[in-house]
PDB file of N, CA and C in Angstrom:
ATOM      1  N   MET A  53      -6.215 -11.109 -15.371  1.00 55.00           N
ATOM      2  CA  MET A  53      -6.010 -11.566 -14.517  1.00 55.00           C
ATOM      3  C   MET A  53      -4.985 -13.237 -14.558  1.00 55.00           C
ATOM      4  N   THR A  54      -3.956 -13.674 -13.716  1.00 61.00           N
ATOM      5  CA  THR A  54      -3.157 -14.894 -13.737  1.00 61.00           C
ATOM      6  C   THR A  54      -4.003 -16.075 -13.186  1.00 61.00           C
ATOM      7  N   VAL A  55      -4.094 -16.828 -13.593  1.00 67.00           N
ATOM      8  CA  VAL A  55      -4.903 -17.830 -12.680  1.00 67.00           C
ATOM      9  C   VAL A  55      -4.005 -19.031 -12.844  1.00 67.00           C
ATOM     10  N   VAL A  56      -3.933 -19.270 -11.413  1.00 63.00           N
ATOM     11  CA  VAL A  56      -2.728 -20.782 -10.848  1.00 63.00           C
ATOM     12  C   VAL A  56      -4.065 -21.412 -10.656  1.00 63.00           C
ATOM     13  N   ASN A  57      -3.925 -22.471 -11.060  1.00 68.00           N
ATOM     14  CA  ASN A  57      -4.453 -24.208 -10.556  1.00 68.00           C
ATOM     15  C   ASN A  57      -3.287 -24.760  -9.693  1.00 68.00           C
ATOM     16  N   VAL A  58      -3.981 -25.431  -8.788  1.00 61.00           N
ATOM     17  CA  VAL A  58      -3.291 -26.112  -7.875  1.00 61.00           C
ATOM     18  C   VAL A  58      -4.312 -27.166  -7.408  1.00 61.00           C
ATOM     19  N   THR A  59      -3.629 -28.408  -7.557  1.00 59.00           N
ATOM     20  CA  THR A  59      -4.367 -29.821  -7.619  1.00 59.00           C
ATOM     21  C   THR A  59      -3.872 -30.571  -7.043  1.00 59.00           C
ATOM     22  N   THR A  60      -4.657 -31.352  -6.133  1.00 51.00           N
ATOM     23  CA  THR A  60      -4.098 -32.196  -4.996  1.00 51.00           C
ATOM     24  C   THR A  60      -4.515 -33.859  -5.251  1.00 51.00           C
ATOM     25  N   GLN A  61      -3.579 -34.564  -5.644  1.00 51.00           N
ATOM     26  CA  GLN A  61      -3.690 -36.050  -5.722  1.00 51.00           C
ATOM     27  C   GLN A  61      -2.606 -36.908  -5.286  1.00 51.00           C
ATOM     28  N   ASN A  62      -3.186 -37.880  -4.538  1.00 56.00           N
ATOM     29  CA  ASN A  62      -1.880 -38.903  -3.727  1.00 56.00           C
ATOM     30  C   ASN A  62      -0.837 -38.200  -3.264  1.00 56.00           C
ATOM     31  N   ASN A  63      -1.630 -37.302  -2.381  1.00 63.00           N
ATOM     32  CA  ASN A  63      -0.774 -36.750  -0.971  1.00 63.00           C
ATOM     33  C   ASN A  63       0.568 -35.331  -2.037  1.00 63.00           C
ATOM     34  N   THR A  64       0.434 -35.381  -3.046  1.00 64.00           N
ATOM     35  CA  THR A  64       0.636 -34.443  -3.748  1.00 64.00           C
ATOM     36  C   THR A  64       0.237 -33.188  -4.814  1.00 64.00           C
ATOM     37  N   VAL A  65       0.736 -32.001  -3.845  1.00 65.00           N
ATOM     38  CA  VAL A  65       0.635 -30.415  -4.628  1.00 65.00           C
ATOM     39  C   VAL A  65       1.286 -30.265  -5.908  1.00 65.00           C
ATOM     40  N   THR A  66       0.927 -30.070  -6.902  1.00 69.00           N
ATOM     41  CA  THR A  66       1.482 -29.393  -7.956  1.00 69.00           C
ATOM     42  C   THR A  66       0.969 -28.268  -8.492  1.00 69.00           C
ATOM     43  N   VAL A  67       1.947 -27.126  -8.665  1.00 70.00           N
ATOM     44  CA  VAL A  67       1.337 -25.619  -8.801  1.00 70.00           C
ATOM     45  C   VAL A  67       2.114 -25.630 -10.355  1.00 70.00           C
ATOM     46  N   THR A  68       1.166 -25.405 -11.345  1.00 73.00           N
ATOM     47  CA  THR A  68       1.516 -24.944 -12.562  1.00 73.00           C
ATOM     48  C   THR A  68       1.733 -23.839 -13.327  1.00 73.00           C
ATOM     49  N   THR A  69       2.313 -23.227 -13.674  1.00 72.00           N
ATOM     50  CA  THR A  69       2.857 -21.900 -13.817  1.00 72.00           C
ATOM     51  C   THR A  69       2.929 -22.119 -15.571  1.00 72.00           C
ATOM     52  N   PRO A  70       3.313 -20.763 -16.134  1.00 74.00           N
ATOM     53  CA  PRO A  70       3.875 -21.304 -17.499  1.00 74.00           C
ATOM     54  C   PRO A  70       5.105 -20.995 -17.922  1.00 74.00           C
ATOM     55  N   ASP A  71       5.749 -20.742 -16.484  1.00 73.00           N
ATOM     56  CA  ASP A  71       7.288 -21.276 -16.211  1.00 73.00           C
ATOM     57  C   ASP A  71       7.841 -22.629 -15.803  1.00 73.00           C
ATOM     58  N   GLY A  72       6.422 -23.281 -15.061  1.00 71.00           N
ATOM     59  CA  GLY A  72       6.908 -24.579 -15.218  1.00 71.00           C
ATOM     60  C   GLY A  72       6.109 -25.330 -14.611  1.00 71.00           C
ATOM     61  N   SER A  73       6.473 -26.245 -13.559  1.00 66.00           N
ATOM     62  CA  SER A  73       5.844 -27.066 -12.460  1.00 66.00           C
ATOM     63  C   SER A  73       6.698 -27.345 -11.581  1.00 66.00           C
ATOM     64  N   THR A  74       5.780 -27.460 -10.165  1.00 68.00           N
ATOM     65  CA  THR A  74       6.841 -27.754  -8.889  1.00 68.00           C
ATOM     66  C   THR A  74       5.875 -28.867  -8.191  1.00 68.00           C
ATOM     67  N   VAL A  75       6.306 -29.900  -7.819  1.00 63.00           N
ATOM     68  CA  VAL A  75       5.180 -31.076  -7.363  1.00 63.00           C
ATOM     69  C   VAL A  75       5.969 -31.035  -5.788  1.00 63.00           C
ATOM     70  N   VAL A  76       5.199 -31.286  -4.799  1.00 60.00           N
ATOM     71  CA  VAL A  76       5.693 -31.239  -3.431  1.00 60.00           C
ATOM     72  C   VAL A  76       4.419 -32.625  -2.566  1.00 60.00           C
ATOM     73  N   ASP A  77       5.480 -33.408  -2.446  1.00 60.00           N
ATOM     74  CA  ASP A  77       5.231 -34.843  -2.258  1.00 60.00           C
ATOM     75  C   ASP A  77       5.335 -34.501  -0.366  1.00 60.00           C
ATOM     76  N   ALA A  78       3.884 -35.077  -0.338  1.00 61.00           N
ATOM     77  CA  ALA A  78       3.979 -35.126   1.423  1.00 61.00           C
ATOM     78  C   ALA A  78       4.119 -36.834   1.898  1.00 61.00           C
ATOM     79  N   PRO A  79       4.931 -36.929   3.525  1.00 61.00           N
ATOM     80  CA  PRO A  79       5.042 -35.965   4.313  1.00 61.00           C
ATOM     81  C   PRO A  79       5.530 -34.701   4.427  1.00 61.00           C
ATOM     82  N   VAL A  80       6.526 -34.251   2.993  1.00 56.00           N
ATOM     83  CA  VAL A  80       7.712 -33.373   2.808  1.00 56.00           C
ATOM     84  C   VAL A  80       6.460 -32.230   3.809  1.00 56.00           C
ATOM     85  N   THR A  81       7.441 -30.934   4.345  1.00 59.00           N
ATOM     86  CA  THR A  81       6.621 -29.833   4.809  1.00 59.00           C
ATOM     87  C   THR A  81       7.921 -29.119   3.926  1.00 59.00           C
ATOM     88  N   THR A  82       6.706 -27.583   3.359  1.00 61.00           N
ATOM     89  CA  THR A  82       7.703 -27.275   1.948  1.00 61.00           C
ATOM     90  C   THR A  82       6.399 -25.988   2.267  1.00 61.00           C
ATOM     91  N   VAL A  83       8.137 -24.915   2.508  1.00 69.00           N
ATOM     92  CA  VAL A  83       6.458 -23.348   2.211  1.00 69.00           C
ATOM     93  C   VAL A  83       6.621 -23.208   0.565  1.00 69.00           C
ATOM     94  N   LEU A  84       5.698 -22.921  -0.342  1.00 68.00           N
ATOM     95  CA  LEU A  84       5.726 -22.439  -1.520  1.00 68.00           C
ATOM     96  C   LEU A  84       4.908 -21.524  -2.284  1.00 68.00           C
ATOM     97  N   THR A  85       5.555 -20.183  -2.638  1.00 72.00           N
ATOM     98  CA  THR A  85       5.015 -18.760  -2.520  1.00 72.00           C
ATOM     99  C   THR A  85       4.955 -18.598  -4.142  1.00 72.00           C
ATOM    100  N   ALA A  86       3.769 -18.279  -4.329  1.00 70.00           N
ATOM    101  CA  ALA A  86       3.689 -17.967  -5.978  1.00 70.00           C
ATOM    102  C   ALA A  86       3.376 -16.678  -6.030  1.00 70.00           C
ATOM    103  N   SER A  87       3.554 -15.739  -6.834  1.00 72.00           N
ATOM    104  CA  SER A  87       3.452 -14.483  -6.947  1.00 72.00           C
ATOM    105  C   SER A  87       4.012 -13.936  -8.540  1.00 72.00           C
ATOM    106  N   THR A  88       2.944 -12.962  -8.631  1.00 73.00           N
ATOM    107  CA  THR A  88       3.497 -12.407 -10.197  1.00 73.00           C
ATOM    108  C   THR A  88       2.744 -10.886  -9.850  1.00 73.00           C
ATOM    109  N   VAL A  89       3.710 -10.188 -10.395  1.00 75.00           N
ATOM    110  CA  VAL A  89       3.503  -8.802 -10.349  1.00 75.00           C
ATOM    111  C   VAL A  89       2.560  -8.446 -11.651  1.00 75.00           C
ATOM    112  N   GLY A  90       1.403  -7.552 -11.544  1.00 75.00           N
ATOM    113  CA  GLY A  90       0.134  -7.319 -11.603  1.00 75.00           C
ATOM    114  C   GLY A  90       0.319  -5.990 -12.126  1.00 75.00           C
ATOM    115  N   PRO A  91      -0.488  -5.095 -13.274  1.00 76.00           N
ATOM    116  CA  PRO A  91      -0.428  -3.904 -13.603  1.00 76.00           C
ATOM    117  C   PRO A  91      -0.326  -2.872 -12.852  1.00 76.00           C
ATOM    118  N   GLN A  92       1.092  -1.808 -13.385  1.00 74.00           N
ATOM    119  CA  GLN A  92       0.817  -0.935 -12.586  1.00 74.00           C
ATOM    120  C   GLN A  92      -0.058   0.232 -12.882  1.00 74.00           C
ATOM    121  N   GLY A  93      -0.879   1.336 -11.952  1.00 72.00           N
ATOM    122  CA  GLY A  93      -1.227   2.236 -12.252  1.00 72.00           C
ATOM    123  C   GLY A  93      -0.516   3.749 -12.372  1.00 72.00           C
ATOM    124  N   PRO A  94      -1.187   4.525 -12.709  1.00 71.00           N
ATOM    125  CA  PRO A  94       0.075   5.656 -12.987  1.00 71.00           C
ATOM    126  C   PRO A  94       0.461   6.231 -11.713  1.00 71.00           C
ATOM    127  N   ALA A  95       1.675   6.818 -12.049  1.00 66.00           N
ATOM    128  CA  ALA A  95       2.270   7.375 -11.038  1.00 66.00           C
ATOM    129  C   ALA A  95       1.352   8.776 -10.605  1.00 66.00           C
ATOM    130  N   GLY A  96       0.864   8.791  -9.164  1.00 65.00           N
ATOM    131  CA  GLY A  96       0.399   9.731  -8.587  1.00 65.00           C
ATOM    132  C   GLY A  96      -0.232  10.928  -8.824  1.00 65.00           C
ATOM    133  N   ALA A  97      -0.232  11.441 -10.524  1.00 65.00           N
ATOM    134  CA  ALA A  97      -0.002  12.621 -11.280  1.00 65.00           C
ATOM    135  C   ALA A  97      -0.886  13.498 -10.920  1.00 65.00           C
ATOM    136  N   GLY A  98      -0.869  14.947 -10.101  1.00 67.00           N
ATOM    137  CA  GLY A  98      -1.759  15.668 -10.253  1.00 67.00           C
ATOM    138  C   GLY A  98      -1.942  15.684  -8.464  1.00 67.00           C
ATOM    139  N   PHE A  99      -0.790  14.931  -7.706  1.00 77.00           N
ATOM    140  CA  PHE A  99      -1.801  14.724  -6.406  1.00 77.00           C
ATOM    141  C   PHE A  99       0.342  14.955  -5.708  1.00 77.00           C
ATOM    142  N   GLU A 100       0.452  16.064  -5.415  1.00 83.00           N
ATOM    143  CA  GLU A 100       1.671  16.285  -4.683  1.00 83.00           C
ATOM    144  C   GLU A 100       1.744  17.325  -3.371  1.00 83.00           C
ATOM    145  N   VAL A 101       1.836  16.516  -2.012  1.00 89.00           N
ATOM    146  CA  VAL A 101       2.178  16.553  -0.674  1.00 89.00           C
ATOM    147  C   VAL A 101       3.410  17.433  -0.399  1.00 89.00           C
ATOM    148  N   ASP A 102       3.357  18.215  -0.171  1.00 92.00           N
ATOM    149  CA  ASP A 102       4.548  18.615   0.752  1.00 92.00           C
ATOM    150  C   ASP A 102       4.796  18.631   2.229  1.00 92.00           C
ATOM    151  N   THR A 103       5.655  17.350   2.637  1.00 93.00           N
ATOM    152  CA  THR A 103       5.745  17.121   4.269  1.00 93.00           C
ATOM    153  C   THR A 103       7.137  17.562   4.856  1.00 93.00           C
ATOM    154  N   THR A 104       7.648  18.471   4.412  1.00 93.00           N
ATOM    155  CA  THR A 104       9.043  18.957   4.611  1.00 93.00           C
ATOM    156  C   THR A 104       8.876  19.780   6.169  1.00 93.00           C
ATOM    157  N   GLY A 105       7.612  20.428   6.189  1.00 93.00           N
ATOM    158  CA  GLY A 105       7.549  21.013   7.327  1.00 93.00           C
ATOM    159  C   GLY A 105       6.557  20.236   8.212  1.00 93.00           C
ATOM    160  N   LYS A 106       6.282  19.118   8.417  1.00 94.00           N
ATOM    161  CA  LYS A 106       5.711  18.448   8.868  1.00 94.00           C
ATOM    162  C   LYS A 106       6.146  18.303  10.597  1.00 94.00           C
ATOM    163  N   VAL A 107       4.758  18.289  11.578  1.00 95.00           N
ATOM    164  CA  VAL A 107       5.298  18.407  12.736  1.00 95.00           C
ATOM    165  C   VAL A 107       4.325  17.458  13.661  1.00 95.00           C
ATOM    166  N   ASP A 108       4.010  16.322  14.554  1.00 93.00           N
ATOM    167  CA  ASP A 108       2.853  15.661  14.969  1.00 93.00           C
ATOM    168  C   ASP A 108       1.836  16.131  15.093  1.00 93.00           C
ATOM    169  N   LYS A 109       0.937  15.750  14.934  1.00 90.00           N
ATOM    170  CA  LYS A 109      -0.372  15.771  14.326  1.00 90.00           C
ATOM    171  C   LYS A 109      -0.600  16.631  13.015  1.00 90.00           C
ATOM    172  N   SER A 110       0.104  16.834  11.915  1.00 93.00           N
ATOM    173  CA  SER A 110      -0.005  17.895  10.882  1.00 93.00           C
ATOM    174  C   SER A 110      -1.200  17.505  10.365  1.00 93.00           C
ATOM    175  N   VAL A 111      -2.040  18.040   9.637  1.00 93.00           N
ATOM    176  CA  VAL A 111      -3.387  18.222   8.864  1.00 93.00           C
ATOM    177  C   VAL A 111      -3.172  18.157   7.611  1.00 93.00           C
ATOM    178  N   VAL A 112      -2.956  17.553   6.747  1.00 93.00           N
ATOM    179  CA  VAL A 112      -3.246  17.953   5.274  1.00 93.00           C
ATOM    180  C   VAL A 112      -4.461  18.639   4.789  1.00 93.00           C
ATOM    181  N   TYR A 113      -3.836  19.515   3.967  1.00 93.00           N
ATOM    182  CA  TYR A 113      -4.447  20.941   3.519  1.00 93.00           C
ATOM    183  C   TYR A 113      -3.979  21.377   2.121  1.00 93.00           C
ATOM    184  N   TYR A 114      -5.215  22.087   1.239  1.00 92.00           N
ATOM    185  CA  TYR A 114      -4.558  22.413   0.229  1.00 92.00           C
ATOM    186  C   TYR A 114      -3.915  23.682  -0.307  1.00 92.00           C
ATOM    187  N   ASP A 115      -3.309  24.147  -0.024  1.00 92.00           N
ATOM    188  CA  ASP A 115      -2.529  25.637  -0.383  1.00 92.00           C
ATOM    189  C   ASP A 115      -2.610  26.313  -1.678  1.00 92.00           C
ATOM    190  N   SER A 116      -3.854  26.529  -2.255  1.00 91.00           N
ATOM    191  CA  SER A 116      -3.913  27.794  -3.548  1.00 91.00           C
ATOM    192  C   SER A 116      -2.723  28.622  -3.957  1.00 91.00           C
ATOM    193  N   THR A 117      -2.309  28.978  -2.770  1.00 92.00           N
ATOM    194  CA  THR A 117      -0.789  29.902  -3.444  1.00 92.00           C
ATOM    195  C   THR A 117      -0.137  29.122  -3.742  1.00 92.00           C
ATOM    196  N   LEU A 118       0.520  28.366  -3.281  1.00 90.00           N
ATOM    197  CA  LEU A 118       1.689  26.961  -3.351  1.00 90.00           C
ATOM    198  C   LEU A 118       1.302  26.038  -4.836  1.00 90.00           C
ATOM    199  N   GLY A 119      -0.057  25.935  -5.025  1.00 88.00           N
ATOM    200  CA  GLY A 119      -0.486  24.965  -6.397  1.00 88.00           C
ATOM    201  C   GLY A 119      -0.437  23.564  -5.396  1.00 88.00           C
ATOM    202  N   HIS A 120      -0.188  22.874  -4.093  1.00 88.00           N
ATOM    203  CA  HIS A 120      -0.379  22.053  -3.705  1.00 88.00           C
ATOM    204  C   HIS A 120      -0.871  21.701  -2.282  1.00 88.00           C
ATOM    205  N   PHE A 121      -0.387  19.803  -2.030  1.00 92.00           N
ATOM    206  CA  PHE A 121      -1.246  19.931  -0.893  1.00 92.00           C
ATOM    207  C   PHE A 121       0.090  19.893  -0.049  1.00 92.00           C
ATOM    208  N   VAL A 122      -0.300  20.582   1.720  1.00 95.00           N
ATOM    209  CA  VAL A 122       0.736  20.628   2.806  1.00 95.00           C
ATOM    210  C   VAL A 122       0.392  20.245   3.898  1.00 95.00           C
ATOM    211  N   ALA A 123       1.559  19.861   4.370  1.00 94.00           N
ATOM    212  CA  ALA A 123       1.260  18.820   5.721  1.00 94.00           C
ATOM    213  C   ALA A 123       2.426  19.756   6.667  1.00 94.00           C
ATOM    214  N   ASP A 124       1.984  20.645   7.502  1.00 94.00           N
ATOM    215  CA  ASP A 124       3.033  21.855   8.108  1.00 94.00           C
ATOM    216  C   ASP A 124       2.398  21.762   9.420  1.00 94.00           C
ATOM    217  N   ASP A 125       2.850  22.813  10.500  1.00 92.00           N
ATOM    218  CA  ASP A 125       2.803  22.967  11.612  1.00 92.00           C
ATOM    219  C   ASP A 125       1.540  24.388  11.705  1.00 92.00           C
ATOM    220  N   ILE A 126       1.100  24.607  10.313  1.00 90.00           N
ATOM    221  CA  ILE A 126      -0.013  25.922  10.620  1.00 90.00           C
ATOM    222  C   ILE A 126      -1.246  25.290  10.846  1.00 90.00           C
ATOM    223  N   TRP A 127      -1.477  24.189  10.164  1.00 90.00           N
ATOM    224  CA  TRP A 127      -2.342  22.834  10.827  1.00 90.00           C
ATOM    225  C   TRP A 127      -2.642  21.851  11.481  1.00 90.00           C
ATOM    226  N   THR A 128      -2.411  21.740  12.542  1.00 89.00           N
ATOM    227  CA  THR A 128      -2.685  20.232  13.589  1.00 89.00           C
ATOM    228  C   THR A 128      -3.948  20.122  13.670  1.00 89.00           C
ATOM    229  N   THR A 129      -3.887  18.847  14.950  1.00 86.00           N
ATOM    230  CA  THR A 129      -5.373  18.784  15.181  1.00 86.00           C
ATOM    231  C   THR A 129      -5.374  19.600  16.449  1.00 86.00           C
ATOM    232  N   ASP A 130      -4.276  19.738  16.941  1.00 82.00           N
ATOM    233  CA  ASP A 130      -4.602  21.073  18.024  1.00 82.00           C
ATOM    234  C   ASP A 130      -4.839  22.671  17.341  1.00 82.00           C
ATOM    235  N   THR A 131      -4.510  22.917  16.142  1.00 83.00           N
ATOM    236  CA  THR A 131      -4.718  24.191  16.201  1.00 83.00           C
ATOM    237  C   THR A 131      -6.346  24.212  15.756  1.00 83.00           C
ATOM    238  N   LEU A 132      -7.073  22.945  15.138  1.00 83.00           N
ATOM    239  CA  LEU A 132      -8.199  23.146  14.475  1.00 83.00           C
ATOM    240  C   LEU A 132      -9.477  23.269  15.523  1.00 83.00           C
ATOM    241  N   VAL A 133      -9.214  23.069  16.663  1.00 76.00           N
ATOM    242  CA  VAL A 133     -10.055  23.383  17.717  1.00 76.00           C
ATOM    243  C   VAL A 133      -9.568  24.130  18.702  1.00 76.00           C
ATOM    244  N   LEU A 134     -10.740  24.634  19.444  1.00 68.00           N
ATOM    245  CA  LEU A 134     -10.014  25.509  20.566  1.00 68.00           C
ATOM    246  C   LEU A 134     -10.308  25.095  21.875  1.00 68.00           C
ATOM    247  N   GLY A 135      -9.691  24.444  22.607  1.00 61.00           N
ATOM    248  CA  GLY A 135      -9.741  24.090  23.615  1.00 61.00           C
ATOM    249  C   GLY A 135     -10.287  22.516  23.776  1.00 61.00           C
ATOM    250  N   GLY A 136     -10.744  21.921  22.771  1.00 59.00           N
ATOM    251  CA  GLY A 136     -11.114  21.247  22.438  1.00 59.00           C
ATOM    252  C   GLY A 136     -10.514  19.471  22.049  1.00 59.00           C
ATOM    253  N   ASN A 137     -10.603  18.360  22.209  1.00 61.00           N
ATOM    254  CA  ASN A 137      -9.692  17.639  21.653  1.00 61.00           C
ATOM    255  C   ASN A 137     -10.562  16.954  20.614  1.00 61.00           C
ATOM    256  N   PHE A 138      -9.674  16.842  19.229  1.00 56.00           N
ATOM    257  CA  PHE A 138      -9.644  16.691  17.981  1.00 56.00           C
ATOM    258  C   PHE A 138      -9.806  15.155  17.747  1.00 56.00           C
TER     259      PHE A 138
END
């Protein structure tokens, strides 16, 4: 985890990172955004969803014949119940 130390002394804010420091003097108004890219997880291996046939209120389900998840017009919130509301 990256740690950013912010200290306030004599109406100044100093943000120090491995790349350098930025000092902001008061009463100057400045927006300072500090960010760092975190570790990336594995790309969703093994979880494929076919949404090419999706319609309004599609429900995602697993189709063992296709071997992956599908969102299409076969199962929707309207086809899951008979005459009721989902």
